[in-house]
Backbone as a ProteinNet text record, in pm:
[ID]
protein_1_A
[PRIMARY]
MRKQPLESSLQADVINLAHARGYFAEKIVWPGRNGCPDVYVAARKMLRSIVDPTPTPTRIHFLIECKQQDEEATEQQAFVHAELIRAGVMVYVVDTLQQASFLLPR
[TERTIARY]
276.2	277	293.8	205.4	208.8	307.9	391.6	488.5	418.6	470	419	468	387.4	433.8	561.1	646.4	768.1	734.3	822.7	804.1	798	877.5	879.3	743.5	671.9	537.4	442.1	450.2	366.9	402.9	531.6	573.8	510	515.1	456.4	305.8	238.8	94.3	60	139.6	117.3	135.4	239.9	265.2	152.9	109.1	-0.7	-130.1	-160.1	-279.3	-270.1	-154	-134.9	-157.2	-100.1	-118.1	-265.5	-334.1	-476	-560.9	-515.7	-590.9	-540.1	-452.4	-409.8	-288.8	-214.8	-94.7	28.6	132.9	265	326.6	378.5	442.1	553.1	666.9	781.5	860.7	918.3	1014.4	1137.7	1192.3	1312.1	1427.8	1546.5	1668.9	1756.7	1815.5	1898.8	2043.6	2120.9	2257.9	2339.7	2406.5	2494	2422.5	2292.2	2215.5	2122.6	2127.8	2040.6	1925.4	1814.3	1702.4	1604.6	1617.6	1530.7	1402.6	1293.4	1165.7	1172.7	1074.2	1075	1006.9	898.7	813.1	790.7	805.9	773.5	637.7	549.9	415.2	394.1	337.8	307.1	178.6	107.1	-15.3	-49.6	-127.8	-190.1	-339.3	-397.2	-536.7	-620.5	-746.7	-843	-907.8	-882.6	-936.9	-1039.2	-1135.5	-1236.3	-1218	-1243.4	-1236.9	-1378	-1392.1	-1522.6	-1564.7	-1468.7	-1496.4	-1532.3	-1457.5	-1479.5	-1493.1	-1614.5	-1634.3	-1580.4	-1526.7	-1469.3	-1343	-1336.4	-1216.2	-1091.3	-986.5	-860.3	-749.8	-669	-559.2	-456	-418.8	-323.1	-217.1	-93.5	14.6	39.1	42.2	61	185.7	273.4	384.7	428.3	463.9	506.8	581.3	641.2	716.4	646.9	656.7	598.9	707.1	716	800.9	711.1	739.9	661.4	731.7	655.6	709.3	627.1	686	607.6	504.6	393.9	284.6	333.2	290.5	322.6	469.4	544.3	681.7	683.6	778.1	794.2	923.5	938	1061.5	1178.9	1293.5	1414.1	1459.3	1553.8	1606.7	1665.7	1739.5	1798.1	1688.8	1585.2	1474.5	1403.5	1377.3	1310	1392.4	1524.3	1612.2	1600.7	1608.4	1600.9	1462.1	1358.5	1222.2	1209.2	1262.9	1256.4	1331.3	1446.7	1520.9	1436.4	1373.2	1290	1170.4	1107.2	991.3	1032.5	1147.7	1197.5	1222.4	1256.2	1281.4	1152.1	1038.9	910.6	852.5	910.6	862.2	769	653.4	561.9	612.3	622.6	667.6	566.4	521.5	425.8	482.6	455.1	494.8	367.9	363.3	246.6	291.5	203.7	233	118.8	17.8	-90.6	-132	-191.6	-242.8	-359.3	-435.7	-547.2	-496.9	-384	-326.9	-286.3	-224	-183.6	-306.5	-412.5	-535.9	-590.7	-578.7	-623.1	-541.5	-412	-323.7	-344.7	-408.3	-422.4	-568.8	-640.3	-782.2	-795.8	-911.2	-939.1	-951.5
-6844.2	-6704	-6615.2	-6518.4	-6428	-6315.3	-6288.8	-6180.5	-6046.4	-5945.8	-5810.2	-5756.3	-5670.5	-5608.4	-5527	-5522.6	-5442.9	-5294.6	-5215.8	-5070.5	-5020	-5079.1	-5034.3	-5055.9	-5159	-5183.3	-5074.3	-5037.7	-4930	-4797.5	-4773.4	-4650.9	-4641.4	-4749.6	-4750.4	-4727.3	-4789.2	-4770.4	-4626.1	-4566.2	-4426.9	-4334.4	-4356	-4272.6	-4288.6	-4411.4	-4435	-4368.4	-4377.2	-4312.7	-4161.4	-4104.7	-3959.8	-3917.1	-3990	-3957.2	-3965.5	-4070.8	-4088.8	-3974.3	-3910.9	-3801.4	-3664.2	-3660.5	-3532.8	-3467.5	-3540.3	-3487.4	-3524	-3445.9	-3484.9	-3563.3	-3680.9	-3760.8	-3843.8	-3844.9	-3921.1	-3978.2	-4094.6	-4152.6	-4063.3	-4031.1	-3947.6	-4022.8	-3993	-4052.9	-3938.8	-3956.8	-3853.6	-3906.2	-3887.4	-3942.1	-3891.9	-3985.2	-3950.7	-3914.7	-3937.3	-3899.3	-4013.6	-4058.3	-4164.5	-4106.1	-4178.7	-4140.3	-4042.8	-4016.8	-3919.1	-3983.9	-3907.5	-3961.3	-4012.6	-4096.8	-4170.9	-4100.9	-4027.6	-3977.4	-3827.7	-3754.5	-3612.4	-3597.6	-3517	-3494.3	-3344.1	-3304.2	-3163	-3151.7	-3043.2	-3016.9	-2870	-2828.4	-2696.4	-2725	-2715.2	-2752	-2627.7	-2639.1	-2534.8	-2575	-2498.7	-2529.1	-2423.9	-2466	-2375.2	-2369.3	-2255.2	-2244.1	-2230.5	-2252	-2236.8	-2090.3	-2001.1	-1858.1	-1803.2	-1846.2	-1796	-1914.7	-1943.4	-2060.9	-2045.3	-1928.1	-1908.7	-1994.6	-2080.1	-2162.5	-2076.4	-2112.4	-2040.3	-2136.5	-2099.7	-2189.4	-2194.9	-2314.2	-2334.6	-2433.5	-2401.5	-2493.9	-2584.4	-2712.6	-2812.1	-2892.3	-2912	-3004	-3060.2	-3187.6	-3255.1	-3382.2	-3443.6	-3567.2	-3679.8	-3800.1	-3917.3	-4022.6	-4073.4	-4187.8	-4309.9	-4410	-4533.6	-4639.5	-4704.2	-4809.5	-4936.3	-5049.9	-5172.4	-5157.5	-5230.2	-5214.7	-5238.9	-5149.5	-5152.8	-5124.8	-5074.4	-5031.9	-4880.5	-4832.2	-4688.9	-4642.8	-4514.4	-4457.6	-4496.5	-4519.1	-4548.4	-4421.5	-4437.1	-4321	-4218.8	-4266	-4176.8	-4106.8	-4181.1	-4120.9	-4016.3	-4047.3	-3951.9	-3823.6	-3836.9	-3720.4	-3634	-3698.1	-3623.7	-3561.6	-3637.2	-3582.8	-3458.9	-3464.4	-3349.5	-3229.2	-3253.1	-3144.4	-3079.7	-3163.7	-3112.7	-3034.4	-3087.2	-3019.7	-2884.4	-2878.1	-2749.6	-2650.6	-2702.4	-2616.6	-2578.6	-2627.3	-2589.2	-2687.9	-2806.9	-2908.4	-3004.1	-3033.9	-3131.6	-3271.3	-3357	-3495.5	-3586.4	-3688.1	-3784.1	-3924.4	-4009.2	-4149.1	-4231.5	-4317.4	-4402.4	-4547.6	-4636.4	-4778.8	-4853.4	-4778.8	-4838	-4740.4	-4795.8	-4711.1	-4626.1	-4676.6	-4599.4	-4471.2	-4479.3	-4358.6	-4259.3	-4308.4	-4221.3	-4159.4	-4237.2	-4187.6	-4067.2	-4069.8	-3956.9	-3832.5	-3849.9	-3736.7	-3681.9	-3761.2	-3726.8	-3716.7	-3619.3	-3609.1	-3574.8	-3609.8	-3580.8	-3432.5
-2323.7	-2282.8	-2406.5	-2420.4	-2535.3	-2511.2	-2609.3	-2598.4	-2615	-2545.7	-2563.1	-2696.7	-2760	-2885.2	-2860.2	-2959.5	-2949.2	-2949.1	-2887.8	-2889.4	-3032.8	-3121.8	-3261	-3327.5	-3286.7	-3339.9	-3292.3	-3164.7	-3112	-3179.6	-3199.7	-3267.5	-3405.5	-3481.2	-3615.6	-3608.6	-3512.3	-3497.2	-3460.5	-3372.4	-3331.5	-3451.6	-3528.8	-3646.9	-3748.5	-3772.3	-3866.7	-3819.9	-3690.5	-3635	-3652.5	-3621.1	-3636.3	-3780.9	-3874.8	-4016.8	-4055	-4008.5	-4041.8	-3987.3	-3879.9	-3818.9	-3861.4	-3960	-4016.7	-3951.7	-3872.3	-3808.5	-3890.5	-3878.1	-3925.1	-3810.5	-3838.6	-3733.3	-3795.3	-3729.6	-3778.5	-3661.9	-3685.2	-3592.2	-3597.6	-3481.7	-3481	-3415.8	-3462.8	-3410.8	-3361.7	-3246.8	-3185.1	-3180.8	-3285.7	-3287.1	-3168.6	-3103	-2991.5	-2863.3	-2857.3	-2738.5	-2700.1	-2576.8	-2528.1	-2448.7	-2445.6	-2359.7	-2422.2	-2550.7	-2616	-2668	-2673.4	-2721.1	-2864.7	-2899.7	-3025.5	-3142.4	-3115	-3222.8	-3206.9	-3319.4	-3323.5	-3390.8	-3331	-3383.8	-3398.3	-3512.4	-3535.1	-3615.6	-3593.2	-3669.5	-3660	-3754.3	-3748.6	-3744.3	-3627.3	-3605.2	-3580.7	-3614.2	-3581.3	-3448.7	-3344.8	-3213	-3171.9	-3093.1	-3037.8	-2886.6	-2830.1	-2684.7	-2630.3	-2503.5	-2438.6	-2441.5	-2427.6	-2422.8	-2560.7	-2663.3	-2798.4	-2894.3	-2941.2	-3027.3	-3169.5	-3202.3	-3335	-3348	-3450.5	-3466.6	-3483.4	-3413.6	-3417.6	-3459	-3559.4	-3596.8	-3484.3	-3447.3	-3339.5	-3386.6	-3360.4	-3394.1	-3274.2	-3302.2	-3197.3	-3232.5	-3135.9	-3157.5	-3023.4	-3025.2	-2903.4	-2939	-2839.2	-2855.6	-2780.2	-2834.1	-2768.9	-2749	-2628.9	-2595.9	-2591.2	-2672.5	-2675	-2590.8	-2505	-2418.5	-2436.1	-2401.2	-2397.2	-2286.1	-2299.4	-2203.5	-2061.1	-1972.6	-1829.3	-1798	-1893.7	-1866.6	-1851.5	-1774.9	-1754.4	-1820.1	-1831.3	-1886.2	-1796.5	-1859.6	-1782.8	-1710.6	-1622.1	-1549.5	-1647.5	-1747.7	-1848.3	-1928.4	-1968.7	-2043.2	-1958.8	-1832.8	-1744	-1730.7	-1722.9	-1713.9	-1839.7	-1956.9	-2083.3	-2099.6	-2066.4	-2074.7	-1987.2	-1867.4	-1776.9	-1835.7	-1898.1	-1964.6	-2074.2	-2154.8	-2263.2	-2209.2	-2106.9	-2047.4	-1990.7	-1923.6	-1871.9	-1985.1	-2102.5	-2218.8	-2291.4	-2241.1	-2299.4	-2398.6	-2408.6	-2501.8	-2427.8	-2487.9	-2429.1	-2464.4	-2363	-2382	-2314.4	-2386.9	-2333.2	-2346.6	-2248.2	-2252.4	-2266	-2368.6	-2390.1	-2399.6	-2353.7	-2370	-2438.9	-2484.9	-2563.4	-2673.4	-2777.5	-2884.9	-2835.4	-2737.9	-2682.9	-2615.9	-2545.2	-2484.2	-2592.9	-2698.7	-2808.3	-2874.8	-2888.1	-2950	-2874	-2742.7	-2659.9	-2690	-2717.2	-2747.6	-2888.4	-2973.8	-3115.2	-3155.9	-3102.5	-3139.9	-3287	-3340.3	-3482.1	-3504.6
[MASK]
++++++++++++++++++++++++++++++++++++++++++++++++++++++++++++++++++++++++++++++++++++++++++++++++++++++++++

């Protein structure tokens, strides 16, 4: 039976992918707090809208929780994620690099 990759391996892959695509991304540690997301991502991207094709600089930042494949956030993580979302922070949970790739377009 093949073991699933560790969450730390997925975290490293997500950070490397983000860097390769021009994002700032770092593993974050929340001293004294459990259930917090693993990776902070930020970028200043030029985005186009359907209405106005002129590129507009947009600041993007969000948090990513990395899980082993087919695992979900724990009850504590879901609680903290909900707190962050209520505060206006985007939080995503991924369990594959393909999911992270969708969040990190070129």
